[in-house]
Short mmCIF file of C-alpha atoms in Angstrom, two decimals:
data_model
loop_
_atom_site.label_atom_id
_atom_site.label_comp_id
_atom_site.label_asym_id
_atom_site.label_seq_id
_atom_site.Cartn_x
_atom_site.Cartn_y
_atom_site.Cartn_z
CA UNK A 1 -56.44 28.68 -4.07
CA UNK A 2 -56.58 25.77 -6.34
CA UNK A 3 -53.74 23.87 -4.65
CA UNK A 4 -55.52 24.42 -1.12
CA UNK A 5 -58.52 23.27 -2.53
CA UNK A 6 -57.08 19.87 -3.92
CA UNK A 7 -55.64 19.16 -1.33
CA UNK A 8 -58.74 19.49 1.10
CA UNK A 9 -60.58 17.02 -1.07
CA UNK A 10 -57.58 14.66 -0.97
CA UNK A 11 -57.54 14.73 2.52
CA UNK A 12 -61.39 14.34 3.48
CA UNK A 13 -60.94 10.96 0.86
CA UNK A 14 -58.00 9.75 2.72
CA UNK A 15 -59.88 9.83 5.35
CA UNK A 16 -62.69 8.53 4.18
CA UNK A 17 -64.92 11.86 5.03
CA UNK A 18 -66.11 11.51 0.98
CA UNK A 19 -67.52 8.54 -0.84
CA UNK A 20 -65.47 7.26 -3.39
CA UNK A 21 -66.62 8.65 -6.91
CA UNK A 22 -68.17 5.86 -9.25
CA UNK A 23 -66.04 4.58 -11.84
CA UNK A 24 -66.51 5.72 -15.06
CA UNK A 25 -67.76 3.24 -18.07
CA UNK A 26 -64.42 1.45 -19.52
CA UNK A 27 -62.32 3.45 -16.50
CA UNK A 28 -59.61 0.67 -14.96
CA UNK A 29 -61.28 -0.78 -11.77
CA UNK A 30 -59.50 0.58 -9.40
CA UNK A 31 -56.77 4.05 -9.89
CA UNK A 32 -53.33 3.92 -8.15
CA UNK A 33 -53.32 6.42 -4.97
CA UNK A 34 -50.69 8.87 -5.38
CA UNK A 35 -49.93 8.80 -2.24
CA UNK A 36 -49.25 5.11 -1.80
CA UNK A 37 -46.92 5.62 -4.55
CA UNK A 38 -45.52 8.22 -3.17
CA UNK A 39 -44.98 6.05 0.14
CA UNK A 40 -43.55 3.84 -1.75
CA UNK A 41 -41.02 6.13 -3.89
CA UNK A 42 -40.06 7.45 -0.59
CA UNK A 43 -39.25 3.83 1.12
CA UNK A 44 -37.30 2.78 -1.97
CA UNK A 45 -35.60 5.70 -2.37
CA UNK A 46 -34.68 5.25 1.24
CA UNK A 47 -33.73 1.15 0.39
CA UNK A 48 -31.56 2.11 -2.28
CA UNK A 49 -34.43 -0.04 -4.22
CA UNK A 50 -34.00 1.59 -7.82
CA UNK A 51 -36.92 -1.27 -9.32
CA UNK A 52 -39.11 -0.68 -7.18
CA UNK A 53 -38.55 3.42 -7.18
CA UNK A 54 -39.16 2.76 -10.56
CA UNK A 55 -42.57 0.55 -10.21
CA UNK A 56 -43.68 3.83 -7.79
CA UNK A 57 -43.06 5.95 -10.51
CA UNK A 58 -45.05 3.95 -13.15
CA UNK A 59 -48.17 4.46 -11.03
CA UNK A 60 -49.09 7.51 -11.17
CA UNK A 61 -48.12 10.63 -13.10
CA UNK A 62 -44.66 12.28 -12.37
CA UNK A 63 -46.29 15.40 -11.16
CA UNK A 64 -48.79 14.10 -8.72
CA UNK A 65 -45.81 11.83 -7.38
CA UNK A 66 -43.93 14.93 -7.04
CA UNK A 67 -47.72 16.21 -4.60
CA UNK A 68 -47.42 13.27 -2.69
CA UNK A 69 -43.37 13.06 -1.88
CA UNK A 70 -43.92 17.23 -1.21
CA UNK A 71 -46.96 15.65 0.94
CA UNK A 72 -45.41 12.99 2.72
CA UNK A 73 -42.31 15.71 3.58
CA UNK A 74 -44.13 17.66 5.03
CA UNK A 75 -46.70 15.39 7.06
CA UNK A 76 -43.24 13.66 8.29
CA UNK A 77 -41.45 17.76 9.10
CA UNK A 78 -44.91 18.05 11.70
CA UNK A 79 -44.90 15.06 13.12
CA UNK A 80 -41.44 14.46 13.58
CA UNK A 81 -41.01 18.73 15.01
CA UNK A 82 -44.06 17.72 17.46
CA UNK A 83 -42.30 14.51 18.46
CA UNK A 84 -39.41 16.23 19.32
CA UNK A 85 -41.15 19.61 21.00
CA UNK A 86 -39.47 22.30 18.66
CA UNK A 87 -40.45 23.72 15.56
CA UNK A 88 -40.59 22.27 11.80
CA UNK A 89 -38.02 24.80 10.78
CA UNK A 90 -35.28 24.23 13.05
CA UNK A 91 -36.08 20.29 12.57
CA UNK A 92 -35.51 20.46 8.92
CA UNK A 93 -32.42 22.36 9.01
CA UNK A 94 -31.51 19.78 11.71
CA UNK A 95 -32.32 16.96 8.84
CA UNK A 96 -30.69 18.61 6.65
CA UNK A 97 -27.32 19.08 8.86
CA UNK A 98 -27.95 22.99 8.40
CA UNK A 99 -27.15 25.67 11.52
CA UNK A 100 -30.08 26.60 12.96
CA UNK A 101 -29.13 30.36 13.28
CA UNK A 102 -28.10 30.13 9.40
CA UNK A 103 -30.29 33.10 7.69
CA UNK A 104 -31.25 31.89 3.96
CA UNK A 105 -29.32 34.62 1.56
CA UNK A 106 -31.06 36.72 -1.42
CA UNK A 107 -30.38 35.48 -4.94
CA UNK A 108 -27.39 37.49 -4.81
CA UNK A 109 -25.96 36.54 -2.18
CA UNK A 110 -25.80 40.28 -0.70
CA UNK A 111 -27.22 38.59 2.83
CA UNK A 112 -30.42 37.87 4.54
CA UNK A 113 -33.63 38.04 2.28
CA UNK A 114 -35.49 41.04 2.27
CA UNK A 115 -37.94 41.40 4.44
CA UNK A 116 -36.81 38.80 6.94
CA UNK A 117 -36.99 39.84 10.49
CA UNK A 118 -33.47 38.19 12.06
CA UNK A 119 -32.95 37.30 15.77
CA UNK A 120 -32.68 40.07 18.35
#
């Protein structure tokens, strides 16, 4: 899948696993990283920090911030489930002040989603 894909290569540069590509004639020097902007979104968001929220959202356009939050979420769901020794379900309903026996409902309401396998 494309998304897969992208975000392979993102990861092997972040990582430094793939030389930089050369910058293109008349190209600005050096691109913002979405996710340092996203890092940054994120920590002003968390600040209450609405200029510089603002000054992370100028970098970079609104739907590769949007990758990078969704990429720093879940990076943080892993790390912080491992730290903790359960799983990165029950410790975002636990973020989220949710029930962890609470069984996500169908659009209509009608109960459990189909073809979700509850506890026995």
């Amino acid at each position: 899948m494309v998304i897969n894909r992208l975000t392979e290569r993102l990861g092997r540069a972040i990582r430094g696993d793939v030389p930089p590509e050369p910058a293109r004639p008349g190209a600005p020097s050096r691109q913002h990283n979405l996710f340092e902007a996203a890092a940054a979104y994120v920590a002003a968001s968390a600040a209450g920090d609405d200029e510089a929220m603002a000054s992370a959202e100028s970098r970079v356009q609104p739907d590769a911030l949007m990758f990078g939050v969704t990429e720093l979420a879940r990076r943080s769901l892993v790390a912080l489930a491992h730290e903790h020794g359960t799983t990165p379900d029950l410790m975002a309903r636990s973020l989220l002040g949710l029930k962890s026996g609470q069984q996500p409902r169908d659009r209509a309401g009608e109960g459990p989603s189909a073809g979700s396998a509850g506890p026995s």
